[in-house]
Short mmCIF file of C-alpha atoms in Angstrom, two decimals:
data_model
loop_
_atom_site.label_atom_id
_atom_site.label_comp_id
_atom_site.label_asym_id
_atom_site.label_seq_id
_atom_site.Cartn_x
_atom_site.Cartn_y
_atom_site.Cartn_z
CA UNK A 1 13.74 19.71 18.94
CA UNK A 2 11.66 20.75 15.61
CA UNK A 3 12.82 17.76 13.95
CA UNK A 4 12.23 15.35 16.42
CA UNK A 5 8.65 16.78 16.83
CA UNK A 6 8.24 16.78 13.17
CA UNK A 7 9.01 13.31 13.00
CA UNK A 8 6.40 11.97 15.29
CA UNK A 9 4.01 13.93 13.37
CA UNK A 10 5.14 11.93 10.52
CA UNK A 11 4.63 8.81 12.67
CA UNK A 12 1.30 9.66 13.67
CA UNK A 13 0.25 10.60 10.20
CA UNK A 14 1.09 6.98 9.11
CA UNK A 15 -0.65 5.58 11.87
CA UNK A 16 -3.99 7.54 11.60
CA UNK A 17 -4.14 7.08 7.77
CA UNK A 18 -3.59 3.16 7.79
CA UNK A 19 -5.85 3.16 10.68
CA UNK A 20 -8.77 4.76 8.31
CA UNK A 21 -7.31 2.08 5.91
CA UNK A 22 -7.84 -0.93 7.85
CA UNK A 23 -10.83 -0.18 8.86
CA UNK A 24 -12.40 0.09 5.76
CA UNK A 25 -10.46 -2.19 3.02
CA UNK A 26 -10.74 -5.46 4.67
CA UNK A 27 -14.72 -5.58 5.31
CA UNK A 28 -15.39 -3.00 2.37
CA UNK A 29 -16.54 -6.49 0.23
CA UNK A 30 -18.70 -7.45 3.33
CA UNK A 31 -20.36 -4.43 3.31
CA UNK A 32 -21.47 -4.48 0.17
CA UNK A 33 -22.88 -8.00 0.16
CA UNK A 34 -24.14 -7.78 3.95
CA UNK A 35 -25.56 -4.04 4.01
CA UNK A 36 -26.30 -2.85 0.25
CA UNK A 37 -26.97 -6.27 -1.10
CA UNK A 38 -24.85 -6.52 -3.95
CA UNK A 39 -23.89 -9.22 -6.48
CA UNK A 40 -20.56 -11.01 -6.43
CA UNK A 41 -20.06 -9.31 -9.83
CA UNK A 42 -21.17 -6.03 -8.61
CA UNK A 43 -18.64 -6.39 -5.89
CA UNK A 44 -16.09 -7.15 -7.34
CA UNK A 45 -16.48 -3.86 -9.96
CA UNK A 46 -16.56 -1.58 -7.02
CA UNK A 47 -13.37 -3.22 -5.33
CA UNK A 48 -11.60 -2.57 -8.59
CA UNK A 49 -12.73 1.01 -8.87
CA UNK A 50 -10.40 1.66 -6.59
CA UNK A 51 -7.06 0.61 -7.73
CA UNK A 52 -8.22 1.26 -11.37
CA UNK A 53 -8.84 5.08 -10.53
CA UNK A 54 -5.26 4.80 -8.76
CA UNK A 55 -3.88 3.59 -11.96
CA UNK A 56 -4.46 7.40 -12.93
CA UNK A 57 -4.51 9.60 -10.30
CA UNK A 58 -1.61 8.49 -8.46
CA UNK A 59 0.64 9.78 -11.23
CA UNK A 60 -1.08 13.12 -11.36
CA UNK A 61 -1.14 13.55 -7.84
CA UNK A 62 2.94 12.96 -8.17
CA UNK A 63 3.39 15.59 -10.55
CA UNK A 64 1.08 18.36 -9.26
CA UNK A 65 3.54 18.07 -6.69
CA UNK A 66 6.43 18.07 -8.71
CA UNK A 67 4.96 21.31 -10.31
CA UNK A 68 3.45 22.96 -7.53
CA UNK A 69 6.26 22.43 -4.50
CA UNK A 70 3.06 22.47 -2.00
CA UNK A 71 2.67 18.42 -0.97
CA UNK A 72 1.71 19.29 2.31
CA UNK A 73 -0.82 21.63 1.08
CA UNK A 74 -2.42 18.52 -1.70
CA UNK A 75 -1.93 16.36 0.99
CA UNK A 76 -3.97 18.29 3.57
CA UNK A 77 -6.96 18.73 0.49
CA UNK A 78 -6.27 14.58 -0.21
CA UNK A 79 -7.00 13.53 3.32
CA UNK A 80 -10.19 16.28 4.17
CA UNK A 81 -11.78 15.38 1.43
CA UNK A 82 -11.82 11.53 1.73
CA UNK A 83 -12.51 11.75 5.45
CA UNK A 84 -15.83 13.78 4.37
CA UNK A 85 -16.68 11.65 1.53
CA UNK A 86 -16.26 8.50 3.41
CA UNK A 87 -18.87 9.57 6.21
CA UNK A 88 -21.42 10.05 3.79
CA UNK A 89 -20.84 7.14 1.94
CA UNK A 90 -23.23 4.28 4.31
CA UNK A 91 -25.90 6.46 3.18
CA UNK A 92 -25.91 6.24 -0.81
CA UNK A 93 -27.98 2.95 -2.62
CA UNK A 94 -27.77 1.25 -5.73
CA UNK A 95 -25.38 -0.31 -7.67
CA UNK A 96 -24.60 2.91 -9.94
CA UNK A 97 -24.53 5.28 -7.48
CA UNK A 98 -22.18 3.38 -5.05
CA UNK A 99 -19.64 2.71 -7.44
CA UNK A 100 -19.29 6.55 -8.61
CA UNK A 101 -19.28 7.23 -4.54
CA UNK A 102 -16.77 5.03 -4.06
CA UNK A 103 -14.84 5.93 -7.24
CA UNK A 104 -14.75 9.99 -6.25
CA UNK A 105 -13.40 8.87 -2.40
CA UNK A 106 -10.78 6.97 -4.45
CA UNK A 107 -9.80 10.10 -6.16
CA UNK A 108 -8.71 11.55 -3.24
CA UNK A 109 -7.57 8.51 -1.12
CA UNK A 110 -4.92 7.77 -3.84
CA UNK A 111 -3.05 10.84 -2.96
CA UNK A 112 -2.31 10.34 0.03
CA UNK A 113 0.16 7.40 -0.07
CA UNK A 114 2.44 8.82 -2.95
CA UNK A 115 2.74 12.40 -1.57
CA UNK A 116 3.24 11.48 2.37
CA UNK A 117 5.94 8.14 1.14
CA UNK A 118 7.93 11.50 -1.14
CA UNK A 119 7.61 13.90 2.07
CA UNK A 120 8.74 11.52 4.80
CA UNK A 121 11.53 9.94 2.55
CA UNK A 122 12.70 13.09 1.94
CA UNK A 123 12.61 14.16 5.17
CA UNK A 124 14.17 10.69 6.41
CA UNK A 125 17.62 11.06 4.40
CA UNK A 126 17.68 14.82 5.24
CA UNK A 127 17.94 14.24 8.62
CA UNK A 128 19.39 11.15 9.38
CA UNK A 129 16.57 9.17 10.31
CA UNK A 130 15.03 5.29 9.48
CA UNK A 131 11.93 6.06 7.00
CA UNK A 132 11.40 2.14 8.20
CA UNK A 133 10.86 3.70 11.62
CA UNK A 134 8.19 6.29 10.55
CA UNK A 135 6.40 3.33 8.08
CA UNK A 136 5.92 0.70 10.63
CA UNK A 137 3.35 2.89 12.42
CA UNK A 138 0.80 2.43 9.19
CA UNK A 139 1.47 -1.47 9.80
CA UNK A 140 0.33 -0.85 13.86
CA UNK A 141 -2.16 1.49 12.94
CA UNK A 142 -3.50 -0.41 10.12
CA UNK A 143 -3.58 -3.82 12.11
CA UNK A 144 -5.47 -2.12 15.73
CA UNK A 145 -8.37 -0.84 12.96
CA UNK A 146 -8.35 -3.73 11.69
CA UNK A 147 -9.17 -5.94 15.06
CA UNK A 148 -11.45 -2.48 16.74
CA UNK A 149 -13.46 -2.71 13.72
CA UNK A 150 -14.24 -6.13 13.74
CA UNK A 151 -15.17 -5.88 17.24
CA UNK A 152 -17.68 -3.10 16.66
CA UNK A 153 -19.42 -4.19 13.60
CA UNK A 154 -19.79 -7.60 15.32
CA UNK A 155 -21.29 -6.08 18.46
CA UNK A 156 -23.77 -3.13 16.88
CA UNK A 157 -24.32 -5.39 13.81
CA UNK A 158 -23.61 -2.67 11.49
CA UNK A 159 -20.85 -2.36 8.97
CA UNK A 160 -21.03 1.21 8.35
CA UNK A 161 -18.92 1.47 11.09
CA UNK A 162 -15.90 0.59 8.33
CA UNK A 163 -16.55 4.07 6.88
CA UNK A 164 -17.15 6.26 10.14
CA UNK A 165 -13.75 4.84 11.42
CA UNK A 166 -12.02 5.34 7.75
CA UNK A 167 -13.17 9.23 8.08
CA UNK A 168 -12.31 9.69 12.24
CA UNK A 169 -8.56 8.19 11.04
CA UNK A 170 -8.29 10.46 8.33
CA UNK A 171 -9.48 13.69 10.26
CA UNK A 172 -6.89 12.73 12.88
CA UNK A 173 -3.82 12.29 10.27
CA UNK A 174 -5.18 15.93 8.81
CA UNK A 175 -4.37 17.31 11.88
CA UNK A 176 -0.47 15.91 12.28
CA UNK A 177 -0.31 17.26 9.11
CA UNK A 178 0.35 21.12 10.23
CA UNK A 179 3.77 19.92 11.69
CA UNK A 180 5.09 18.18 8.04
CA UNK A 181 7.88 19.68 6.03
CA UNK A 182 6.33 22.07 3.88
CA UNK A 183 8.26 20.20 0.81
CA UNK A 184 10.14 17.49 -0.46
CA UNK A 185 12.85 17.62 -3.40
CA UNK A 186 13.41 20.65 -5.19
CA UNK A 187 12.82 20.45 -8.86
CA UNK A 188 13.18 22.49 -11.78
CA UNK A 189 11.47 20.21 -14.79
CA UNK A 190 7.84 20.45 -16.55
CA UNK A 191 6.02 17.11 -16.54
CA UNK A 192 6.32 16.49 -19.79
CA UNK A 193 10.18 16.83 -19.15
CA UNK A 194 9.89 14.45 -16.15
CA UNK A 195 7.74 12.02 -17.85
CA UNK A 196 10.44 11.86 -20.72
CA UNK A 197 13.21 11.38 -18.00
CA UNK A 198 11.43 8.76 -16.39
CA UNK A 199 10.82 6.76 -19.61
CA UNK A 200 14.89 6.72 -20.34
CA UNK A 201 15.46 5.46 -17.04
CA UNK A 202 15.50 1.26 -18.25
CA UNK A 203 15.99 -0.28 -14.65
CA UNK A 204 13.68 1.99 -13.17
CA UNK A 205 10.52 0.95 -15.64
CA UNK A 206 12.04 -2.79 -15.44
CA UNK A 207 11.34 -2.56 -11.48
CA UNK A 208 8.02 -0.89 -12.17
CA UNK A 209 6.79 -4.34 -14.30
CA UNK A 210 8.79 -6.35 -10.97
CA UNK A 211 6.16 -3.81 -8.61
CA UNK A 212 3.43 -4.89 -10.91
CA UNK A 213 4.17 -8.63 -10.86
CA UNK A 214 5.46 -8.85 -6.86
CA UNK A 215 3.46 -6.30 -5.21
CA UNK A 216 -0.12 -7.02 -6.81
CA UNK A 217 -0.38 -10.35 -5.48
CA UNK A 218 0.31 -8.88 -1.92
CA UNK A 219 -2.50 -6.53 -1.83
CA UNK A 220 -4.95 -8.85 -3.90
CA UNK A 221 -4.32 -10.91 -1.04
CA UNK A 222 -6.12 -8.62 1.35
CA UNK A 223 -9.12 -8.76 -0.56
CA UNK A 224 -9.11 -13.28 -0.58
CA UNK A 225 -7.21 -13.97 2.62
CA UNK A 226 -10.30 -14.21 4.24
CA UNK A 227 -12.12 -16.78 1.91
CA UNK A 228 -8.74 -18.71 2.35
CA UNK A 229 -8.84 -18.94 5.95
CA UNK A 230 -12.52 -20.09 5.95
CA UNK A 231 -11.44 -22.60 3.33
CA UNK A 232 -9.16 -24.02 5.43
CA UNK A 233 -11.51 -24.68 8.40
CA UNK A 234 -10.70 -21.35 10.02
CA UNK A 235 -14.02 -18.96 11.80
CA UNK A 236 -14.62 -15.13 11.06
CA UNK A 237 -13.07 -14.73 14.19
CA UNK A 238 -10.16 -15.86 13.04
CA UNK A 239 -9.88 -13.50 10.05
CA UNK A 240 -9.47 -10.40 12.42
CA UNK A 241 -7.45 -12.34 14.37
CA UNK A 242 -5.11 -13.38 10.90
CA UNK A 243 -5.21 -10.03 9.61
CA UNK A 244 -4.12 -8.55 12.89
CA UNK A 245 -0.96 -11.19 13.08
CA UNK A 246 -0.02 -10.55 9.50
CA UNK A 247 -0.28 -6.44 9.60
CA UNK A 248 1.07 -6.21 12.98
CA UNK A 249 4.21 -8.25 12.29
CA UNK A 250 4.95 -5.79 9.98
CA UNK A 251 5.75 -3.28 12.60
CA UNK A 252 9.12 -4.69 14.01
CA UNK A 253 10.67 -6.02 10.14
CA UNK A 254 10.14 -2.10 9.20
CA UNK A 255 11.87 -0.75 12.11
CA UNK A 256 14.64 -2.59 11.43
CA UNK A 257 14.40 -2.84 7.71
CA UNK A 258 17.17 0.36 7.34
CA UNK A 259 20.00 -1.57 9.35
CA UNK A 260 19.19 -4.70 7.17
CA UNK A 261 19.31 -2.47 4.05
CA UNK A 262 22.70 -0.91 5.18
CA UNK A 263 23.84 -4.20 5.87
CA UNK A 264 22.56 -5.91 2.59
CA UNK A 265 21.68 -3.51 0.44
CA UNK A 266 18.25 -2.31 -1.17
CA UNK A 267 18.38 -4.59 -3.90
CA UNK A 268 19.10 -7.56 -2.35
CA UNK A 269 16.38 -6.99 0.64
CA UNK A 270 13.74 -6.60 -2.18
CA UNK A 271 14.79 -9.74 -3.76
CA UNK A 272 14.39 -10.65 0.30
CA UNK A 273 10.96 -9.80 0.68
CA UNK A 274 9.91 -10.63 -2.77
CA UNK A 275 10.31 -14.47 -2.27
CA UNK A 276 9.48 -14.90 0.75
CA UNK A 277 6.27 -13.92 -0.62
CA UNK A 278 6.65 -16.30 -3.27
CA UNK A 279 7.32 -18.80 -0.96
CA UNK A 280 4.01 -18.03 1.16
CA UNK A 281 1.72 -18.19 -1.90
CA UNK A 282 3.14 -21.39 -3.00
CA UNK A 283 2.50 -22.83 0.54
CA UNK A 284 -0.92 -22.17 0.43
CA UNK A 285 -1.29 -23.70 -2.91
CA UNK A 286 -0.45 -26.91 -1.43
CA UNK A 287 -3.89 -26.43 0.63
CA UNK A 288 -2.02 -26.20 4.19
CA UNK A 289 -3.82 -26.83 7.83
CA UNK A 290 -5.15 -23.97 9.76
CA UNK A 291 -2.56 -23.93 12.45
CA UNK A 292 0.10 -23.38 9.28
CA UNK A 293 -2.19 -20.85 8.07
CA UNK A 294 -2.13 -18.90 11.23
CA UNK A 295 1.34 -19.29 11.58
CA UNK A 296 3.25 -18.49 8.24
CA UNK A 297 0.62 -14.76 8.53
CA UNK A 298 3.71 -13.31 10.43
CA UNK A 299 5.89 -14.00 7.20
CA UNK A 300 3.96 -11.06 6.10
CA UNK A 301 6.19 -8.85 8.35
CA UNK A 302 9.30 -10.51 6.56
CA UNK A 303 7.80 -9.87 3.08
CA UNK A 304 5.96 -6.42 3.47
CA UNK A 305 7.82 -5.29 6.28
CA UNK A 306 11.15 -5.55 4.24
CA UNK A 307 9.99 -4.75 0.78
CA UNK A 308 8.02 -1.45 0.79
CA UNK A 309 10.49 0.63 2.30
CA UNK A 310 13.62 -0.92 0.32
CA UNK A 311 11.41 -0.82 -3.10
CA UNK A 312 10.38 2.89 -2.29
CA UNK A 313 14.49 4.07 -1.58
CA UNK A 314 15.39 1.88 -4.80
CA UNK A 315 12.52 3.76 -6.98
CA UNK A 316 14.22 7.12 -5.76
CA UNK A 317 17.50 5.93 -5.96
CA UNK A 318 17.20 4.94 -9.76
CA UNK A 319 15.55 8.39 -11.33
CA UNK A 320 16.79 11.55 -10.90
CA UNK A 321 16.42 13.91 -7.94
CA UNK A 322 14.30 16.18 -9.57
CA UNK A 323 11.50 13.83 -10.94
CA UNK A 324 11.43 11.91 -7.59
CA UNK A 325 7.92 12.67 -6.77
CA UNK A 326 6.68 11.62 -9.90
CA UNK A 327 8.64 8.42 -9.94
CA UNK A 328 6.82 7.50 -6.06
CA UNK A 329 3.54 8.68 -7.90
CA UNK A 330 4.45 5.89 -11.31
CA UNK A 331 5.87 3.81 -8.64
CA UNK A 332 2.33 3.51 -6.08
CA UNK A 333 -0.43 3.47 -9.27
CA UNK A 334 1.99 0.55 -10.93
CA UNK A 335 1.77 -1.44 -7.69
CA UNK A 336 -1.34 -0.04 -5.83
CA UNK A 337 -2.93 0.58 -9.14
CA UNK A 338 -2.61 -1.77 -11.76
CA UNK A 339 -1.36 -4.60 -9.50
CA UNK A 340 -4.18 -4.61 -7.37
CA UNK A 341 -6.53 -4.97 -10.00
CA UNK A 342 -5.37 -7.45 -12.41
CA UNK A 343 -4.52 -9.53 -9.29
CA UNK A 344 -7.24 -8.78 -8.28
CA UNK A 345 -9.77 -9.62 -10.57
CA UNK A 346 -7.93 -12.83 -11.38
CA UNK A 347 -8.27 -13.77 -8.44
CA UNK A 348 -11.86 -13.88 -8.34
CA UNK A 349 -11.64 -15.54 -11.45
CA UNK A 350 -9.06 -18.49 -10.91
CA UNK A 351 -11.18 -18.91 -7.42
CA UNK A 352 -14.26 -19.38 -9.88
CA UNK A 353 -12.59 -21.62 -12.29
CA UNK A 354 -10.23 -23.62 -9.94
CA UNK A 355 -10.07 -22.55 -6.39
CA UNK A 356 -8.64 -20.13 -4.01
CA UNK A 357 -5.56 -22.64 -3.74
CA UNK A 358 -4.56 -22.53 -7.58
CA UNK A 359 -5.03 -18.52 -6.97
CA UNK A 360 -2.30 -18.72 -4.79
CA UNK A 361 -0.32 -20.98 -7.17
CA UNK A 362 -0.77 -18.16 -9.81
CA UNK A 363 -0.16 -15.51 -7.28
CA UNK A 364 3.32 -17.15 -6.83
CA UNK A 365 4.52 -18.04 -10.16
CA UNK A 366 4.32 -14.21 -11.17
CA UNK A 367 5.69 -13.42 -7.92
CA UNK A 368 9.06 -15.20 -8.88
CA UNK A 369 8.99 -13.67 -12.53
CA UNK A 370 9.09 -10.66 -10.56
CA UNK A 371 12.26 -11.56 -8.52
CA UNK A 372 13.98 -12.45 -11.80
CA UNK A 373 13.57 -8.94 -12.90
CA UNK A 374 14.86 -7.28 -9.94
CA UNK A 375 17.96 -9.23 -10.61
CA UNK A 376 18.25 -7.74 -14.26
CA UNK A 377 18.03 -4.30 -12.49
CA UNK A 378 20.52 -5.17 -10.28
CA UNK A 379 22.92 -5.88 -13.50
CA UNK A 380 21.69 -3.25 -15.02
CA UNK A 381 22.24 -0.60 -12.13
CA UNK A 382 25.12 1.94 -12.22
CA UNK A 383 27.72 0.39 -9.62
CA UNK A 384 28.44 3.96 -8.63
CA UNK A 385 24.94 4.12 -7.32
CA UNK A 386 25.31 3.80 -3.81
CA UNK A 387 22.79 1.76 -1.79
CA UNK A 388 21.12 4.31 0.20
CA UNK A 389 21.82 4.63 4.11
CA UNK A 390 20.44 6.06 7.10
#
């Protein structure tokens, strides 16, 4: 009965967080035009404040786990802390001042996807159950904010909404938190020691540059899906409902992702999800109608849905048990981190130079570099290595 009550507090975490997530990431660039009156340029340095400070912190908040054995405990601190930032936030002006705010709330936001991914992983294989089936509740929680949000900002005509419904999802994922499993892996290495392990391990830092190349273009997208579907004769109205398609579809692909992945394997349901991205950014470089548009946002369930549970059992799978939480940590600032910005700022710049559609033409050439990587891990991978299941 504890375990089953545990594990929809996991669930509800996941849903909670994302929901703070989707509330704020997909309007955060209106926001800043609309309410503080900022420059393109000055936009676009705050958006990438926040995967740049990932780039950094993600890894440390890995390994203060590692060393420490309390996750729940940084995870609790993680999610108070940017809940209470994020309510203050509306309140700050200027240019400087809003990029350190939103810098110090990235600080602690970053935590909180490595150390809960380690935790409910763990907890998945330890007990039998589908860490697909604990994910997909980000993707539902993350695509209701998503079309609440836009309801509310478009009815009281203010955005800070985005932030006062970032902090209420975070304050209600702190409080799920008290039923989590007090700790993930055991592990009995310094970080120097586990950074040194991690660097031998060839097919796991090949993946990481395959995360970087695959995964980058996926959340860039979330900034510049919106000036896509305007592009294409679409209505604001039809962002919310676009972003609420593509995040919701990822619900049902995660929580059956595990019987695919038993059925497949992880490597090969990567390589799935990876070009089917590929696929959808090359279709939109071909400047596609609006109905298309609309349609092909549910391959996001087939991409995303698939890929970030089988890419987060592969990172685990290829480092040792002991630097596991470190590896998640490497894993998420690669991918959430570096990813999202260069992607990121390149596409604002290929939209500037060329247009959104040769973004997407970019965004799916280095998508498919990145599946031809995944298949040199594959070679590369000890065949004793079994693919993990349930």
């Amino acid at each position: 009965m504890r375990v089953e009550k545990t594990y929809r507090s996991i669930q509800a975490f996941y849903f909670f967080s994302f929901f703070g997530f989707g509330a704020l990431f997909p309007l955060l660039s209106v926001f800043l035009e609309e309410e503080k009156g900022l420059s393109h340029t000055q936009i676009g340095i705050v958006i990438a404040a926040l995967p740049i400070i990932t780039i950094f912190i993600q890894p440390l908040w890995g390994m203060l786990s590692d060393y420490t054995r309390k996750p729940r405990i940084l995870l609790m601190v993680a999610a108070a802390l940017a809940s209470l930032l994020g309510v203050f936030y509306p309140v700050l002006q200027l240019f400087p001042v809003l990029l350190a705010g939103i810098a110090i709330i990235a600080i602690f936001q970053a935590g909180i996807v490595p150390l809960s991914d380690s935790l409910s992983l763990s907890f998945s294989q330890s007990y039998h159950k589908q860490y697909g089936n604990i994910r997909l509740w980000g993707a539902v929680g993350f695509a209701i904010a998503v079309f609440i949000v836009g309801r509310v900002t478009e009815e009281t005509g203010s955005l800070s909404w985005i932030f006062y419904f970032f902090s209420i999802g975070l304050l209600f994922s702190l409080i799920t938190l008290f039923q989590f499993p007090k700790q993930a892996d055991d592990v009995s290495v310094s970080f120097r020691s586990g950074l040194i392990t991690l660097l031998q391990q060839k097919p796991f830092l090949l993946f990481l540059v395959s995360n970087f190349l695959v995964f980058g273009p996926i959340l860039a997208n979330n900034y510049y899906f919106g000036t896509f579907i305007l592009t294409v004769g679409g209505t604001l109205a039809g962002v919310g409902l676009a972003f609420l398609l593509a995040a919701g579809s990822e619900a049902p692909f995660m929580k059956i992702s595990q019987l695919i992945i038993d059925r497949l394997g992880v490597i090969t349901v990567v390589i799935t999800g990876s070009a089917v991205s590929a696929g959808r950014w090359l279709l939109y470089y071909f400047d596609p109608s609006t109905t298309v548009v609309y349609f092909t946002t549910i391959a996001q369930g087939l991409s995303v849905g698939l890929y970030i549970p089988a890419a987060l059992i592969l990172v685990r799978e290829l480092v040792p048990k002991e630097v596991r939480a470190t590896a998640v940590g490497l894993y998420s600032a690669v991918g959430n981190g570096i990813g999202n910005a260069f992607f990121t700022f390149m596409g604002g710049f290929l939209i500037d130079v060329w247009n959104v559609n040769g973004m997407y033409g970019f965004f799916s050439f280095m998508s498919m570099i990145g599946i031809v990587l995944v298949l040199f891990v594959q070679r590369w991978t000890n065949p004793e290595i079994k693919e993990l299941v349930s």
